[in-house]
Short mmCIF file of C-alpha atoms in Angstrom, two decimals:
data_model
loop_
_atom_site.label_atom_id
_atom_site.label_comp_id
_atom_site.label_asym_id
_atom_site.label_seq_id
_atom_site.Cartn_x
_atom_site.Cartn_y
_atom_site.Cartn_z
CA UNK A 1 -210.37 73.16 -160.92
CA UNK A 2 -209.63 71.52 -157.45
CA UNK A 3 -206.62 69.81 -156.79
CA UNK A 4 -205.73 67.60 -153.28
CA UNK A 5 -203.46 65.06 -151.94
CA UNK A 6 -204.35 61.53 -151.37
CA UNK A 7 -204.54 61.52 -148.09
CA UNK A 8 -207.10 64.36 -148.43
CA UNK A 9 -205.72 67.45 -147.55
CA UNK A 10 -205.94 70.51 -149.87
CA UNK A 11 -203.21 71.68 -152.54
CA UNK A 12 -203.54 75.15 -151.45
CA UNK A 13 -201.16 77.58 -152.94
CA UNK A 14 -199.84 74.61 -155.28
CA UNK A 15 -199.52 75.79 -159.19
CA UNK A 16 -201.60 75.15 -161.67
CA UNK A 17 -200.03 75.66 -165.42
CA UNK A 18 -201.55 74.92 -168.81
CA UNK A 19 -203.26 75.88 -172.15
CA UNK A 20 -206.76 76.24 -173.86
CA UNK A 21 -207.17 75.18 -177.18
CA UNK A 22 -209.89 75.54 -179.29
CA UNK A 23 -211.59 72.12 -181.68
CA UNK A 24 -214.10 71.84 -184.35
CA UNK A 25 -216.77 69.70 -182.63
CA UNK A 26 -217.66 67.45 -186.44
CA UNK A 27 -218.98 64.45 -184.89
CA UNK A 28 -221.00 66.76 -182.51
CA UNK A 29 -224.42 64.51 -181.30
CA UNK A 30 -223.58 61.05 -179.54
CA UNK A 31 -227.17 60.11 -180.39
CA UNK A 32 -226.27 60.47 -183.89
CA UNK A 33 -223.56 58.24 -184.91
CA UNK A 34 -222.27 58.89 -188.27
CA UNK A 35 -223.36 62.69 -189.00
CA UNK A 36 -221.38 65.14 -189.03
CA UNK A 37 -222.21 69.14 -187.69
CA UNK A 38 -220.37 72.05 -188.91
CA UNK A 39 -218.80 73.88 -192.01
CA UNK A 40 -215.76 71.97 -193.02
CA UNK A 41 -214.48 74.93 -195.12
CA UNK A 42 -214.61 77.21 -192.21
CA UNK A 43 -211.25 78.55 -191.31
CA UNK A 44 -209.46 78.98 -187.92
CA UNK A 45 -211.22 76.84 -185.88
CA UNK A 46 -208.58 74.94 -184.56
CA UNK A 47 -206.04 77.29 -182.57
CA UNK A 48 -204.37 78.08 -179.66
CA UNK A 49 -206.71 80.25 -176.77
CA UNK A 50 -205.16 81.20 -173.71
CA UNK A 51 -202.39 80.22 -171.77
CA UNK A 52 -203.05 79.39 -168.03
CA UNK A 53 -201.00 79.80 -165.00
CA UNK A 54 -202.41 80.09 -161.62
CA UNK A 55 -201.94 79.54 -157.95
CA UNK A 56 -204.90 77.54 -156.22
CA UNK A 57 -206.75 78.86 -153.11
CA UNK A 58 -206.47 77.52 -149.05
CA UNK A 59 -209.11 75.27 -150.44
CA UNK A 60 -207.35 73.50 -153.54
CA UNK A 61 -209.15 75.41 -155.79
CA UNK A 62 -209.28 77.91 -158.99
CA UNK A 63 -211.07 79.11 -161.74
CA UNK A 64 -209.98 79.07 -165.47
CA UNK A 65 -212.03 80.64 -168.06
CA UNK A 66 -211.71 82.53 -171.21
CA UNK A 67 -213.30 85.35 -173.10
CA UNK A 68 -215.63 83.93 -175.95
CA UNK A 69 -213.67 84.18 -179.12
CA UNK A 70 -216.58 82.03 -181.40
CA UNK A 71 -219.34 84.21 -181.25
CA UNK A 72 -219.67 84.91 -184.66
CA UNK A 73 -219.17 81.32 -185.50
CA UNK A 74 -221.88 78.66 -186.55
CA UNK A 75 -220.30 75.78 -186.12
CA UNK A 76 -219.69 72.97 -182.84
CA UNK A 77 -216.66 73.80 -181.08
CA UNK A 78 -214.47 72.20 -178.12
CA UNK A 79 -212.68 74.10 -175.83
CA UNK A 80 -209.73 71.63 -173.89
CA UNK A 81 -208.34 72.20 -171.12
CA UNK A 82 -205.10 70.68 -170.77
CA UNK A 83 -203.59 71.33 -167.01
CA UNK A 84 -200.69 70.05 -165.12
CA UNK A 85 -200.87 70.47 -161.34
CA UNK A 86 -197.50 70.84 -159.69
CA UNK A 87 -196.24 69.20 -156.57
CA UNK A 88 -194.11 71.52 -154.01
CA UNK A 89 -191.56 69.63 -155.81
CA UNK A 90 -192.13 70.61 -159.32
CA UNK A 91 -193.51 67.41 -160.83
CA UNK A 92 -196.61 67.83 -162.61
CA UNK A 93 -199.60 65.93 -162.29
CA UNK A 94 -201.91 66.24 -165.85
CA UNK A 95 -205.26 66.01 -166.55
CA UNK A 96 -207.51 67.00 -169.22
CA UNK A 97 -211.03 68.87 -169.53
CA UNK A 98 -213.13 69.25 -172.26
CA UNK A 99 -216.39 71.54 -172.82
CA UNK A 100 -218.40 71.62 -175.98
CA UNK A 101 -220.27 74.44 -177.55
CA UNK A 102 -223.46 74.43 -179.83
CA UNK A 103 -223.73 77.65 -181.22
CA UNK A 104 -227.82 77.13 -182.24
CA UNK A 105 -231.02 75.38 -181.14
CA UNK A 106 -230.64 73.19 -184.04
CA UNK A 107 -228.17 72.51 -187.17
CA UNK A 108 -228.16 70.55 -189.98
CA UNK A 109 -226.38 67.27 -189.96
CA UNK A 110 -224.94 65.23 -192.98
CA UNK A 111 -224.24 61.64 -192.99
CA UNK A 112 -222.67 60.09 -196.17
CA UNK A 113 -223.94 56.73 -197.11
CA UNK A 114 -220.62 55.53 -198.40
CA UNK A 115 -217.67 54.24 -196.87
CA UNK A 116 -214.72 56.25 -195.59
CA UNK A 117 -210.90 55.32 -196.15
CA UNK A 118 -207.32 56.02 -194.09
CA UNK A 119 -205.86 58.04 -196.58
CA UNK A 120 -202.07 59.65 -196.69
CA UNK A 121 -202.21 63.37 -196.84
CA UNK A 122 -198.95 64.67 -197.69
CA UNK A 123 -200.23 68.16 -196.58
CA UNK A 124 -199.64 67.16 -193.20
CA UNK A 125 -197.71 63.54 -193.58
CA UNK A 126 -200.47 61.95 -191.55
CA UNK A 127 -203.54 60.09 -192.54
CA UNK A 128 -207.21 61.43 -192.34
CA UNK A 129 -210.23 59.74 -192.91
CA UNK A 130 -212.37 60.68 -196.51
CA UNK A 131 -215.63 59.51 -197.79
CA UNK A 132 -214.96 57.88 -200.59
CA UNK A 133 -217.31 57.17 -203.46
CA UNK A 134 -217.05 55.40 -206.80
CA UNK A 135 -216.84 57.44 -209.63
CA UNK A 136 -219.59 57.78 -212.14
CA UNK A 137 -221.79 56.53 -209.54
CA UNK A 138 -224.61 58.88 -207.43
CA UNK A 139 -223.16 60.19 -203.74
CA UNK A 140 -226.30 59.73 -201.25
CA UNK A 141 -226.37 61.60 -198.02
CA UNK A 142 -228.82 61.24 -194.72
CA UNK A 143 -229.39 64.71 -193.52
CA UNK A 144 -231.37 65.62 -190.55
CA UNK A 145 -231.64 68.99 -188.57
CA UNK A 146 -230.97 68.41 -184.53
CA UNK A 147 -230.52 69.88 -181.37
CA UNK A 148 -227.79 69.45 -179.52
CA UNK A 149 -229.52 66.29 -177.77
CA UNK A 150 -229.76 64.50 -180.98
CA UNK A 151 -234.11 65.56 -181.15
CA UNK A 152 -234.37 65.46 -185.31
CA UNK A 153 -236.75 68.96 -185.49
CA UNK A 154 -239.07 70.35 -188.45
CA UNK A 155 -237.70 72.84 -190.88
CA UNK A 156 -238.40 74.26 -194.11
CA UNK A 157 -236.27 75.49 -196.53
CA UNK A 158 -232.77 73.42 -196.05
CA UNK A 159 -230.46 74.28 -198.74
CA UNK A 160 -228.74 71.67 -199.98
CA UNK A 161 -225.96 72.19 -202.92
CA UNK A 162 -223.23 69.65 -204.17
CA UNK A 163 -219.91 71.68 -204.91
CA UNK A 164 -217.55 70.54 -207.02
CA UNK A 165 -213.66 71.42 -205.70
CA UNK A 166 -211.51 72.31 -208.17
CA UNK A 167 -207.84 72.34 -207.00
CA UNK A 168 -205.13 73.75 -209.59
CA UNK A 169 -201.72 72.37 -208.12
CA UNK A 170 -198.25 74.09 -208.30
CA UNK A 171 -195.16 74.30 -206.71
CA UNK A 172 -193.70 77.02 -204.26
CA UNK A 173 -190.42 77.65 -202.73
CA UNK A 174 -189.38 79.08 -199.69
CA UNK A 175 -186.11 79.14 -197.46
CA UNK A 176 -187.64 77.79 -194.39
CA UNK A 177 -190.04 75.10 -196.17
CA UNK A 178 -188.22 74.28 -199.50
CA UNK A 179 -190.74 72.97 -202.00
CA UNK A 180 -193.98 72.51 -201.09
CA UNK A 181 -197.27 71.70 -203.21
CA UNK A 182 -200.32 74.30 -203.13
CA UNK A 183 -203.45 74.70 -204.98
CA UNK A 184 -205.89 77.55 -205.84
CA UNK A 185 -209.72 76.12 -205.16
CA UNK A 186 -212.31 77.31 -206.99
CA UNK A 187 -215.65 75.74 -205.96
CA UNK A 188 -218.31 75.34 -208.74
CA UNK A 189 -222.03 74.75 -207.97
CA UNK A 190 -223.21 71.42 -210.15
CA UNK A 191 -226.29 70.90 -208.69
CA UNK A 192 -228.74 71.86 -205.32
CA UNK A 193 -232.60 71.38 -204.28
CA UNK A 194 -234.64 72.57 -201.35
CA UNK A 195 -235.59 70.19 -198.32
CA UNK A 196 -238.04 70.26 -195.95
CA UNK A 197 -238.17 67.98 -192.90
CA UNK A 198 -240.49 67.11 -190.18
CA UNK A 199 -240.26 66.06 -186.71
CA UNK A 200 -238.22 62.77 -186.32
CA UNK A 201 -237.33 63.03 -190.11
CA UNK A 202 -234.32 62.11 -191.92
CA UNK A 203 -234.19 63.40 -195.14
CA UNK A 204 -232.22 61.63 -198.08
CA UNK A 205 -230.87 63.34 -201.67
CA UNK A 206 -228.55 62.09 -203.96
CA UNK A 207 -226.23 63.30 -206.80
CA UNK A 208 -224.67 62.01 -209.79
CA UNK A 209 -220.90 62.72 -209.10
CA UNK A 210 -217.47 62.37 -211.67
CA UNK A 211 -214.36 61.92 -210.53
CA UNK A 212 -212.34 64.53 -208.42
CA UNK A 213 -213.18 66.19 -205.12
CA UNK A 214 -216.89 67.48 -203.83
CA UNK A 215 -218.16 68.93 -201.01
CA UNK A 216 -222.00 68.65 -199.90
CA UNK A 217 -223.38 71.44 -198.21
CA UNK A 218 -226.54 71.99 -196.02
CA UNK A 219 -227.72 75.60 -195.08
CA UNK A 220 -230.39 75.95 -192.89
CA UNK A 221 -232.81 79.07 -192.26
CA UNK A 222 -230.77 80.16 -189.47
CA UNK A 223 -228.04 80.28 -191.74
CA UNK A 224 -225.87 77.67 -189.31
CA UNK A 225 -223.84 75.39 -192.10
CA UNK A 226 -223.07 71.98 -192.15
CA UNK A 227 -220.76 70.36 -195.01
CA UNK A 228 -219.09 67.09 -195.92
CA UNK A 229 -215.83 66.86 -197.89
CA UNK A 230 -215.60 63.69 -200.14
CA UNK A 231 -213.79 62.53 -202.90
CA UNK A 232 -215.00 60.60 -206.33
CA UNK A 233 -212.99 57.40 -207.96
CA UNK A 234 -209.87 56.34 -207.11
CA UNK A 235 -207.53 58.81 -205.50
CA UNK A 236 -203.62 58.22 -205.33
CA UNK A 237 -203.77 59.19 -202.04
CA UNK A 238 -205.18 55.37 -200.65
CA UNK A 239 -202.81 53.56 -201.91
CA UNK A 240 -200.59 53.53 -198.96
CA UNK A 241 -203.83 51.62 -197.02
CA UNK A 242 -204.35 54.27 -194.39
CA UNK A 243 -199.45 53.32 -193.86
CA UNK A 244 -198.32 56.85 -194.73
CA UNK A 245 -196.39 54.43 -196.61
CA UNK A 246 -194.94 57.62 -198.84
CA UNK A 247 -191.99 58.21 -197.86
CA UNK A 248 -199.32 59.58 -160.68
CA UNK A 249 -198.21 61.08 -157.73
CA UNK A 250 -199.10 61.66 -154.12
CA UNK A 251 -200.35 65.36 -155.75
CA UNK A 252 -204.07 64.47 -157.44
CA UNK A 253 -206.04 66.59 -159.46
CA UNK A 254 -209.89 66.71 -160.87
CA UNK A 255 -212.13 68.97 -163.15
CA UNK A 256 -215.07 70.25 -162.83
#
């Protein structure tokens, strides 16, 4: 991190406060649009790291890092940065860093072949983006295994299985929350082949699918996992159309 003014001169001693957060990386390779890297069902990926607070150097400079808290996981991650630089003043001047990790040499990637909708999830009152598939229809998938540069390499041996969600609703009270809707998942196995790929190769499989939700998941030899969730026939959930319808200073700062 360095941080000067615009006329040049160093922000020594100025302070530099912020946080590190940690991302699921999903859309991982720029080189290939559409696939997504990672295991969707993998918990905790998304959280809170470190917080940062530091005083910069007679040259405008410091150092943030953080111990490695994903070394057990197989799936792209982001760490952000997000910084403000204060003025002798106190106002803050913001900026934003980003640094990705691939945790292998390569990982399988999954592309559906069907469209995705904006759909409400009252989970979080937001809307998220689902692959969406017609019901009694097959769910076809591209599937490739990459480095991080987007080079498709040869492997034997992908495991490929199509898991069918089940999701038993109910209703649970609590003081702070009120009523809120949970489910128990159990995920059933309906079907799953073997794949082998070569150099440059994009592999293609397809399932027969009914309605209700799915999840497609690719395991490769290094047992890194990559999974899609998507959902079969109509779901309540679109018909709000992606609405939710239900209810700089004189102080300058760079990364790098």
């Amino acid at each position: 991190m360095v941080g000067y003014y615009l006329y040049g001169a160093p922000a020594n001693g100025n302070t530099l406060q912020g946080q590190l957060f940690l991302r699921p990386l999903r859309e991982a390779v720029s080189a290939l649009p559409g696939f997504e890297f990672g295991d969707i069902a993998a918990e905790n990926l998304s959280r809170t790291l470190d917080e940062v607070q530091l005083t910069l150097d007679d040259k405008g400079r410091g150092e943030v890092s953080t111990e490695s808290q994903w070394k057990e996981t197989h799936s792209p991650l982001q760490v952000i940065f997000q910084g403000s630089l204060l003025e002798s003043g106190g106002r803050p001047v913001t900026r934003r860093a980003e640094q990705a990790i691939w945790p292998a040499d390569a990982l399988p990637g999954i592309r559906p072949q069907f469209a995705s909708k904006s759909v409400y999830d009252y989970r979080t009152d937001s809307t998220v983006k689902q692959p969406i598939v017609d019901e009694g229809s097959n769910a076809a998938f591209d599937i490739v295994y990459s480095d991080a540069q987007g080079v498709k390499k040869a492997v034997s041996g992908l495991q490929v299985r199509l898991i069918r969600e089940r999701r038993d609703y109910y209703w649970n009270w609590s003081e702070d929350e009120g009523w809120q809707s949970q489910f128990d998942q159990k995920d059933l196995i309906e079907n799953e082949q073997t794949l082998d790929l070569k150099a440059d190769e994009t592999g293609k499989v397809s399932f027969p699918v009914e309605w209700g939700a799915y999840r497609l998941e690719v395991k490769a030899p290094n047992e890194a996992v990559s999974s899609v969730r998507f959902w079969a026939g109509y779901s309540w959930q679109d018909n709000s159309d992606g609405s939710g319808a239900v209810a700089s200073g004189p102080c300058h700062a760079e990364t790098g």
